Amino acid sequence: MGKRMRRGLIWWYLTEKRLFKKPGYLLVLLMVPVLAWAMGRQAGQEAGMVTIGLCCEEQGGLSEEILERMISEESILRYLRFDTEQEAVQAVKNGSVSAAWIFPERLEEKLAKMAEKGRITPVIRVVEREDDISLVFCREVLCSQVYPSLAYLTYEGFVDSKLGADGNVELTEEMFRDFYQSVQVGDDLFVPVYLEGTADSGEHYLTAPLRGLLSIWLVVSGMAAVLYYKRDEDLGVLDFVPAGRRIKYAFGLQAVVLGNGGIVFLMACGALEILENWRQELVSLLLLLGCIACFCVLLGVLIPKIEGIGLLIPILVILMVVLCPVFLQIRLPWGIQGVLPPYYYLHALYAPGYRRHMLIYFLIGAFACLSVNWIYHKRS
Amino acid sequence: MRYGKYMFAQLKRMLKLAVGVFPTAMLLFVSLGIAGYYFFQSSIFTQNQNKFRIGIVGKIDETYLGFGISAVQTLDSSRFMVDFIPMSEDEARKKYQAGELTTYVMVPDEFLDSVVYGRNDVPITYVASEGQKGLGAFLMQELSKVVSRLVTSSQSSIYGMQRALVFEGRTEQLDEITDEINLKLINFVLNRTKLAELEELGLSKGLLIRQYYFCTILLLFCFLFGIVSAPVFLRRNQQLAKWMRIRGIGAAGQVLGEYIPYFVFLFFCTALPLFLVGRATGGLAFLRWKLGVGELIRGLLPLTMMIAALHFMIYELFHNPVANLLFQFIVTMGMGYVSGFFLPAAFFPDGLIALGRILPTGVALDYLSGIMLGSGGKGWKLGAYLTAFLVVSILARARKIQREV
């Protein structure tokens, strides 16, 4: 082991010792995977983007059948069942559900009548506090759940009316069902893909943004390392090194803090059960850490005062939450998003081409750090 | 008197530091305002102002599919929600990346044949997302299930009817009856939304979505202010606590003497831009509310007291800037996420909603919502947290003094 290498390892060990001396740091690091685990468990619980109250006025009929099918299917809508119409309407009034869908008695009979006449009449009472776009969307879901029964009754009515008494063989209910199911049509006509053509991962909407938030947390870790470095500079800890060469300590501190953060990041992703391919995840994470280190050190060189760094952090957090695809896909034409490391990382998850972008970012970032540091110290 | 002098000295120190902190706080306020605007504009809840724009890639001219799409665009209820725009794949890709399309679907040449013959084995692919999945991608997934359900039920009806006729040996009428059932089913699909009889109670659902996001943005500002004010706390003289104790000012006196100026500063930094924005926008008229800005600012007093106490406690507990920053991030973003700062809390399971409500972020959101609705916030919860944070801060300071003495 070379002398430099040994010195580097000792420095690494001492920095880790300094950081972990205060139990607060360990506590904060442990909090992240624990919270992620708790969140992952909660995502498995019953939840939905919109909560709908369901009520059925008849027992055991078609209404009941549709209700049970809706409740058992996986959906972004969440259904709560109420025994009476009044209870369901009351739930809308007190805001515990966004809408109530009240299924009538003898639904099958009413749909059969519609199928016969060829005209749709309202059968399901929908009670809402105020109509909005999300509830318009919900009503599409409701109608698509009732439509298969209407289509079946239309088919049954058609066959009945067209064959009538002229049929050679009298068709039984079972035969009707058999004919209807005789052509096995596929269920899904659509396949979601990502822009690069990779398949959808089937993440839950509650855990999907957490990876983005964790990558932002890593950037905050990098900025915290810059603060730590600046404070050390202020306290004179680095006085034994010429100012122009201190940048390697800044990178070293990034390596220590981001290394710890990276391990915690992987633990949190594991707890959320969103790690799909270990090798690819690791490559993407290492590239992300490299990009973050360059980004933070460059900001550290450009902003000499500790106050400036502290003040920049919350603004950066907000920018990253909005401009990186954490919750939303906002596309700005001027390439502002391209400055933020999580932007590439979150894209690289499903578009491997972005890993190349991250590597280029890292190389340009490292070059920029060294150049700016050299220019700054030469001038001063 | 001693306490008063100490507090006055801290106030002067705060004023000195404010020269640096205040402009950045305002910058944060403006950034949050712009970010909030973009967040709101891109939200799935405001799509009624901007319809979903879906690009269609594939040969659809002179096919039944093309006819179907123009029928949907002119007759179907979804025309108020969706615009279908035929285009080439390159164009669709560019427009999607430029944010001009919600998504685009690629229709393979064999798709229509596969549907006509009931195989359904050549699916349409649609771009669910670019990068991490957003809420829109989840909605598109549900929408694709809706369309699939409508198409496959219609297919089953038609094929079932054809089988029955063939079984009965009535093949001579097959085409005619198939056309007839097709027309009936198309009519049903186009009028499907009439199955629901809508009854609006005309009650407001609490906060409008714009008011809700206004609350969360204001709270994000207050909570993130803790990071902005890092210089106020990190540049403190660590020996001062010991000296003040010797001069007769105990832990409680010191904490209150430092906390009150910080709270005043936070309140001022929140109230001033709010007041200015209120003046510029006719009393925040864009929120469509009846409350005055003055009432909102008065309501902010207890809220900022609690949040300032939280920041104070964090800085008392974590002296290491790395641990401190990371903890503040977890408090603001982690707890904020659970309490519904980014996604409305109604999206979460019951257990998480309950947890979100008892966290400081959730208590703050409940309180501010109450103020916005004019029903008054639950101040006692804020009071309980305020007391708890100050007591922990005093205990931490007392321990520090004891260790140093």
JSON list of N, CA and C in Angstrom, two decimals, chain B residues 131-177:
[
{"chain": "B", "resi": 131, "resn": "GLY", "atom": "N", "xyz": [-38.49, 9.06, -17.46]},
{"chain": "B", "resi": 131, "resn": "GLY", "atom": "CA", "xyz": [-37.92, 9.13, -16.12]},
{"chain": "B", "resi": 131, "resn": "GLY", "atom": "C", "xyz": [-38.88, 8.54, -15.13]},
{"chain": "B", "resi": 132, "resn": "GLN", "atom": "N", "xyz": [-38.77, 9.00, -13.88]},
{"chain": "B", "resi": 132, "resn": "GLN", "atom": "CA", "xyz": [-39.61, 8.41, -12.83]},
{"chain": "B", "resi": 132, "resn": "GLN", "atom": "C", "xyz": [-41.08, 8.68, -13.09]},
{"chain": "B", "resi": 133, "resn": "LYS", "atom": "N", "xyz": [-41.91, 7.69, -12.77]},
{"chain": "B", "resi": 133, "resn": "LYS", "atom": "CA", "xyz": [-43.34, 7.79, -13.06]},
{"chain": "B", "resi": 133, "resn": "LYS", "atom": "C", "xyz": [-44.01, 8.91, -12.26]},
{"chain": "B", "resi": 134, "resn": "GLY", "atom": "N", "xyz": [-44.74, 9.77, -12.95]},
{"chain": "B", "resi": 134, "resn": "GLY", "atom": "CA", "xyz": [-45.50, 10.80, -12.25]},
{"chain": "B", "resi": 134, "resn": "GLY", "atom": "C", "xyz": [-46.95, 10.36, -12.09]},
{"chain": "B", "resi": 135, "resn": "LEU", "atom": "N", "xyz": [-47.75, 11.22, -11.49]},
{"chain": "B", "resi": 135, "resn": "LEU", "atom": "CA", "xyz": [-49.15, 10.86, -11.26]},
{"chain": "B", "resi": 135, "resn": "LEU", "atom": "C", "xyz": [-49.90, 10.66, -12.58]},
{"chain": "B", "resi": 136, "resn": "GLY", "atom": "N", "xyz": [-49.54, 11.47, -13.58]},
{"chain": "B", "resi": 136, "resn": "GLY", "atom": "CA", "xyz": [-50.19, 11.37, -14.89]},
{"chain": "B", "resi": 136, "resn": "GLY", "atom": "C", "xyz": [-50.06, 9.97, -15.46]},
{"chain": "B", "resi": 137, "resn": "ALA", "atom": "N", "xyz": [-48.91, 9.33, -15.23]},
{"chain": "B", "resi": 137, "resn": "ALA", "atom": "CA", "xyz": [-48.69, 7.98, -15.75]},
{"chain": "B", "resi": 137, "resn": "ALA", "atom": "C", "xyz": [-49.67, 6.99, -15.10]},
{"chain": "B", "resi": 138, "resn": "PHE", "atom": "N", "xyz": [-49.93, 7.17, -13.82]},
{"chain": "B", "resi": 138, "resn": "PHE", "atom": "CA", "xyz": [-50.87, 6.28, -13.13]},
{"chain": "B", "resi": 138, "resn": "PHE", "atom": "C", "xyz": [-52.29, 6.49, -13.66]},
{"chain": "B", "resi": 139, "resn": "LEU", "atom": "N", "xyz": [-52.62, 7.75, -13.96]},
{"chain": "B", "resi": 139, "resn": "LEU", "atom": "CA", "xyz": [-53.95, 8.04, -14.50]},
{"chain": "B", "resi": 139, "resn": "LEU", "atom": "C", "xyz": [-54.11, 7.42, -15.88]},
{"chain": "B", "resi": 140, "resn": "MET", "atom": "N", "xyz": [-53.05, 7.52, -16.69]},
{"chain": "B", "resi": 140, "resn": "MET", "atom": "CA", "xyz": [-53.10, 6.95, -18.04]},
{"chain": "B", "resi": 140, "resn": "MET", "atom": "C", "xyz": [-53.32, 5.44, -17.98]},
{"chain": "B", "resi": 141, "resn": "GLN", "atom": "N", "xyz": [-52.70, 4.82, -16.99]},
{"chain": "B", "resi": 141, "resn": "GLN", "atom": "CA", "xyz": [-52.85, 3.37, -16.81]},
{"chain": "B", "resi": 141, "resn": "GLN", "atom": "C", "xyz": [-54.32, 3.02, -16.56]},
{"chain": "B", "resi": 142, "resn": "GLU", "atom": "N", "xyz": [-54.95, 3.81, -15.70]},
{"chain": "B", "resi": 142, "resn": "GLU", "atom": "CA", "xyz": [-56.36, 3.56, -15.36]},
{"chain": "B", "resi": 142, "resn": "GLU", "atom": "C", "xyz": [-57.24, 3.81, -16.59]},
{"chain": "B", "resi": 143, "resn": "LEU", "atom": "N", "xyz": [-56.89, 4.88, -17.31]},
{"chain": "B", "resi": 143, "resn": "LEU", "atom": "CA", "xyz": [-57.67, 5.24, -18.50]},
{"chain": "B", "resi": 143, "resn": "LEU", "atom": "C", "xyz": [-57.57, 4.13, -19.55]},
{"chain": "B", "resi": 144, "resn": "SER", "atom": "N", "xyz": [-56.39, 3.53, -19.68]},
{"chain": "B", "resi": 144, "resn": "SER", "atom": "CA", "xyz": [-56.22, 2.45, -20.66]},
{"chain": "B", "resi": 144, "resn": "SER", "atom": "C", "xyz": [-57.07, 1.24, -20.26]},
{"chain": "B", "resi": 145, "resn": "LYS", "atom": "N", "xyz": [-57.23, 1.02, -18.94]},
{"chain": "B", "resi": 145, "resn": "LYS", "atom": "CA", "xyz": [-58.09, -0.09, -18.49]},
{"chain": "B", "resi": 145, "resn": "LYS", "atom": "C", "xyz": [-59.54, 0.18, -18.87]},
{"chain": "B", "resi": 146, "resn": "VAL", "atom": "N", "xyz": [-59.95, 1.46, -18.73]},
{"chain": "B", "resi": 146, "resn": "VAL", "atom": "CA", "xyz": [-61.32, 1.84, -19.06]},
{"chain": "B", "resi": 146, "resn": "VAL", "atom": "C", "xyz": [-61.60, 1.55, -20.54]},
{"chain": "B", "resi": 147, "resn": "VAL", "atom": "N", "xyz": [-60.69, 2.01, -21.40]},
{"chain": "B", "resi": 147, "resn": "VAL", "atom": "CA", "xyz": [-60.89, 1.83, -22.85]},
{"chain": "B", "resi": 147, "resn": "VAL", "atom": "C", "xyz": [-60.88, 0.34, -23.20]},
{"chain": "B", "resi": 148, "resn": "SER", "atom": "N", "xyz": [-59.93, -0.40, -22.60]},
{"chain": "B", "resi": 148, "resn": "SER", "atom": "CA", "xyz": [-59.84, -1.84, -22.89]},
{"chain": "B", "resi": 148, "resn": "SER", "atom": "C", "xyz": [-61.14, -2.54, -22.52]},
{"chain": "B", "resi": 149, "resn": "ARG", "atom": "N", "xyz": [-61.68, -2.17, -21.36]},
{"chain": "B", "resi": 149, "resn": "ARG", "atom": "CA", "xyz": [-62.92, -2.80, -20.88]},
{"chain": "B", "resi": 149, "resn": "ARG", "atom": "C", "xyz": [-64.07, -2.55, -21.86]},
{"chain": "B", "resi": 150, "resn": "LEU", "atom": "N", "xyz": [-64.16, -1.31, -22.35]},
{"chain": "B", "resi": 150, "resn": "LEU", "atom": "CA", "xyz": [-65.24, -0.96, -23.29]},
{"chain": "B", "resi": 150, "resn": "LEU", "atom": "C", "xyz": [-65.10, -1.77, -24.58]},
{"chain": "B", "resi": 151, "resn": "VAL", "atom": "N", "xyz": [-63.87, -1.85, -25.10]},
{"chain": "B", "resi": 151, "resn": "VAL", "atom": "CA", "xyz": [-63.66, -2.53, -26.38]},
{"chain": "B", "resi": 151, "resn": "VAL", "atom": "C", "xyz": [-63.87, -4.03, -26.24]},
{"chain": "B", "resi": 152, "resn": "THR", "atom": "N", "xyz": [-63.26, -4.64, -25.22]},
{"chain": "B", "resi": 152, "resn": "THR", "atom": "CA", "xyz": [-63.32, -6.10, -25.13]},
{"chain": "B", "resi": 152, "resn": "THR", "atom": "C", "xyz": [-64.74, -6.59, -24.81]},
{"chain": "B", "resi": 153, "resn": "SER", "atom": "N", "xyz": [-65.52, -5.84, -24.05]},
{"chain": "B", "resi": 153, "resn": "SER", "atom": "CA", "xyz": [-66.91, -6.26, -23.78]},
{"chain": "B", "resi": 153, "resn": "SER", "atom": "C", "xyz": [-67.72, -6.20, -25.08]},
{"chain": "B", "resi": 154, "resn": "SER", "atom": "N", "xyz": [-67.47, -5.15, -25.87]},
{"chain": "B", "resi": 154, "resn": "SER", "atom": "CA", "xyz": [-68.20, -5.04, -27.14]},
{"chain": "B", "resi": 154, "resn": "SER", "atom": "C", "xyz": [-67.82, -6.20, -28.05]},
{"chain": "B", "resi": 155, "resn": "GLN", "atom": "N", "xyz": [-66.52, -6.52, -28.07]},
{"chain": "B", "resi": 155, "resn": "GLN", "atom": "CA", "xyz": [-66.07, -7.63, -28.91]},
{"chain": "B", "resi": 155, "resn": "GLN", "atom": "C", "xyz": [-66.76, -8.93, -28.49]},
{"chain": "B", "resi": 156, "resn": "SER", "atom": "N", "xyz": [-66.78, -9.20, -27.19]},
{"chain": "B", "resi": 156, "resn": "SER", "atom": "CA", "xyz": [-67.40, -10.44, -26.71]},
{"chain": "B", "resi": 156, "resn": "SER", "atom": "C", "xyz": [-68.86, -10.53, -27.14]},
{"chain": "B", "resi": 157, "resn": "SER", "atom": "N", "xyz": [-69.55, -9.39, -27.08]},
{"chain": "B", "resi": 157, "resn": "SER", "atom": "CA", "xyz": [-70.97, -9.34, -27.46]},
{"chain": "B", "resi": 157, "resn": "SER", "atom": "C", "xyz": [-71.15, -9.74, -28.92]},
{"chain": "B", "resi": 158, "resn": "ILE", "atom": "N", "xyz": [-70.30, -9.12, -29.75]},
{"chain": "B", "resi": 158, "resn": "ILE", "atom": "CA", "xyz": [-70.44, -9.35, -31.20]},
{"chain": "B", "resi": 158, "resn": "ILE", "atom": "C", "xyz": [-70.09, -10.80, -31.55]},
{"chain": "B", "resi": 159, "resn": "TYR", "atom": "N", "xyz": [-68.97, -11.28, -31.02]},
{"chain": "B", "resi": 159, "resn": "TYR", "atom": "CA", "xyz": [-68.57, -12.65, -31.35]},
{"chain": "B", "resi": 159, "resn": "TYR", "atom": "C", "xyz": [-69.55, -13.67, -30.78]},
{"chain": "B", "resi": 160, "resn": "GLY", "atom": "N", "xyz": [-70.05, -13.40, -29.58]},
{"chain": "B", "resi": 160, "resn": "GLY", "atom": "CA", "xyz": [-71.04, -14.31, -28.96]},
{"chain": "B", "resi": 160, "resn": "GLY", "atom": "C", "xyz": [-72.28, -14.40, -29.82]},
{"chain": "B", "resi": 161, "resn": "MET", "atom": "N", "xyz": [-72.73, -13.23, -30.31]},
{"chain": "B", "resi": 161, "resn": "MET", "atom": "CA", "xyz": [-73.93, -13.20, -31.15]},
{"chain": "B", "resi": 161, "resn": "MET", "atom": "C", "xyz": [-73.68, -13.99, -32.45]},
{"chain": "B", "resi": 162, "resn": "GLN", "atom": "N", "xyz": [-72.50, -13.78, -33.02]},
{"chain": "B", "resi": 162, "resn": "GLN", "atom": "CA", "xyz": [-72.17, -14.49, -34.27]},
{"chain": "B", "resi": 162, "resn": "GLN", "atom": "C", "xyz": [-72.14, -16.00, -34.04]},
{"chain": "B", "resi": 163, "resn": "ARG", "atom": "N", "xyz": [-71.57, -16.43, -32.93]},
{"chain": "B", "resi": 163, "resn": "ARG", "atom": "CA", "xyz": [-71.50, -17.86, -32.63]},
{"chain": "B", "resi": 163, "resn": "ARG", "atom": "C", "xyz": [-72.91, -18.45, -32.49]},
{"chain": "B", "resi": 164, "resn": "ALA", "atom": "N", "xyz": [-73.78, -17.70, -31.81]},
{"chain": "B", "resi": 164, "resn": "ALA", "atom": "CA", "xyz": [-75.15, -18.19, -31.59]},
{"chain": "B", "resi": 164, "resn": "ALA", "atom": "C", "xyz": [-75.87, -18.36, -32.93]},
{"chain": "B", "resi": 165, "resn": "LEU", "atom": "N", "xyz": [-75.68, -17.36, -33.82]},
{"chain": "B", "resi": 165, "resn": "LEU", "atom": "CA", "xyz": [-76.34, -17.44, -35.13]},
{"chain": "B", "resi": 165, "resn": "LEU", "atom": "C", "xyz": [-75.80, -18.61, -35.95]},
{"chain": "B", "resi": 166, "resn": "VAL", "atom": "N", "xyz": [-74.48, -18.78, -35.91]},
{"chain": "B", "resi": 166, "resn": "VAL", "atom": "CA", "xyz": [-73.87, -19.90, -36.64]},
{"chain": "B", "resi": 166, "resn": "VAL", "atom": "C", "xyz": [-74.39, -21.21, -36.08]},
{"chain": "B", "resi": 167, "resn": "PHE", "atom": "N", "xyz": [-74.49, -21.29, -34.75]},
{"chain": "B", "resi": 167, "resn": "PHE", "atom": "CA", "xyz": [-74.97, -22.51, -34.08]},
{"chain": "B", "resi": 167, "resn": "PHE", "atom": "C", "xyz": [-76.39, -22.86, -34.54]},
{"chain": "B", "resi": 168, "resn": "GLU", "atom": "N", "xyz": [-77.19, -21.79, -34.74]},
{"chain": "B", "resi": 168, "resn": "GLU", "atom": "CA", "xyz": [-78.58, -22.01, -35.15]},
{"chain": "B", "resi": 168, "resn": "GLU", "atom": "C", "xyz": [-78.72, -22.10, -36.68]},
{"chain": "B", "resi": 169, "resn": "GLY", "atom": "N", "xyz": [-77.60, -21.98, -37.36]},
{"chain": "B", "resi": 169, "resn": "GLY", "atom": "CA", "xyz": [-77.62, -22.09, -38.82]},
{"chain": "B", "resi": 169, "resn": "GLY", "atom": "C", "xyz": [-78.20, -20.89, -39.53]},
{"chain": "B", "resi": 170, "resn": "ARG", "atom": "N", "xyz": [-78.09, -19.72, -38.92]},
{"chain": "B", "resi": 170, "resn": "ARG", "atom": "CA", "xyz": [-78.66, -18.51, -39.55]},
{"chain": "B", "resi": 170, "resn": "ARG", "atom": "C", "xyz": [-77.54, -17.65, -40.16]},
{"chain": "B", "resi": 171, "resn": "THR", "atom": "N", "xyz": [-76.65, -18.24, -40.88]},
{"chain": "B", "resi": 171, "resn": "THR", "atom": "CA", "xyz": [-75.47, -17.52, -41.39]},
{"chain": "B", "resi": 171, "resn": "THR", "atom": "C", "xyz": [-75.81, -16.50, -42.46]},
{"chain": "B", "resi": 172, "resn": "GLU", "atom": "N", "xyz": [-76.97, -16.69, -43.13]},
{"chain": "B", "resi": 172, "resn": "GLU", "atom": "CA", "xyz": [-77.30, -15.75, -44.22]},
{"chain": "B", "resi": 172, "resn": "GLU", "atom": "C", "xyz": [-77.52, -14.32, -43.71]},
{"chain": "B", "resi": 173, "resn": "GLN", "atom": "N", "xyz": [-77.92, -14.17, -42.45]},
{"chain": "B", "resi": 173, "resn": "GLN", "atom": "CA", "xyz": [-78.18, -12.82, -41.90]},
{"chain": "B", "resi": 173, "resn": "GLN", "atom": "C", "xyz": [-77.01, -12.28, -41.08]},
{"chain": "B", "resi": 174, "resn": "LEU", "atom": "N", "xyz": [-75.94, -13.04, -41.05]},
{"chain": "B", "resi": 174, "resn": "LEU", "atom": "CA", "xyz": [-74.83, -12.71, -40.13]},
{"chain": "B", "resi": 174, "resn": "LEU", "atom": "C", "xyz": [-74.30, -11.28, -40.28]},
{"chain": "B", "resi": 175, "resn": "ASP", "atom": "N", "xyz": [-74.01, -10.88, -41.55]},
{"chain": "B", "resi": 175, "resn": "ASP", "atom": "CA", "xyz": [-73.43, -9.55, -41.75]},
{"chain": "B", "resi": 175, "resn": "ASP", "atom": "C", "xyz": [-74.39, -8.44, -41.34]},
{"chain": "B", "resi": 176, "resn": "GLU", "atom": "N", "xyz": [-75.62, -8.64, -41.74]},
{"chain": "B", "resi": 176, "resn": "GLU", "atom": "CA", "xyz": [-76.64, -7.61, -41.45]},
{"chain": "B", "resi": 176, "resn": "GLU", "atom": "C", "xyz": [-76.83, -7.43, -39.94]},
{"chain": "B", "resi": 177, "resn": "ILE", "atom": "N", "xyz": [-76.94, -8.56, -39.23]},
{"chain": "B", "resi": 177, "resn": "ILE", "atom": "CA", "xyz": [-77.16, -8.48, -37.77]},
{"chain": "B", "resi": 177, "resn": "ILE", "atom": "C", "xyz": [-75.90, -7.98, -37.07]}
]
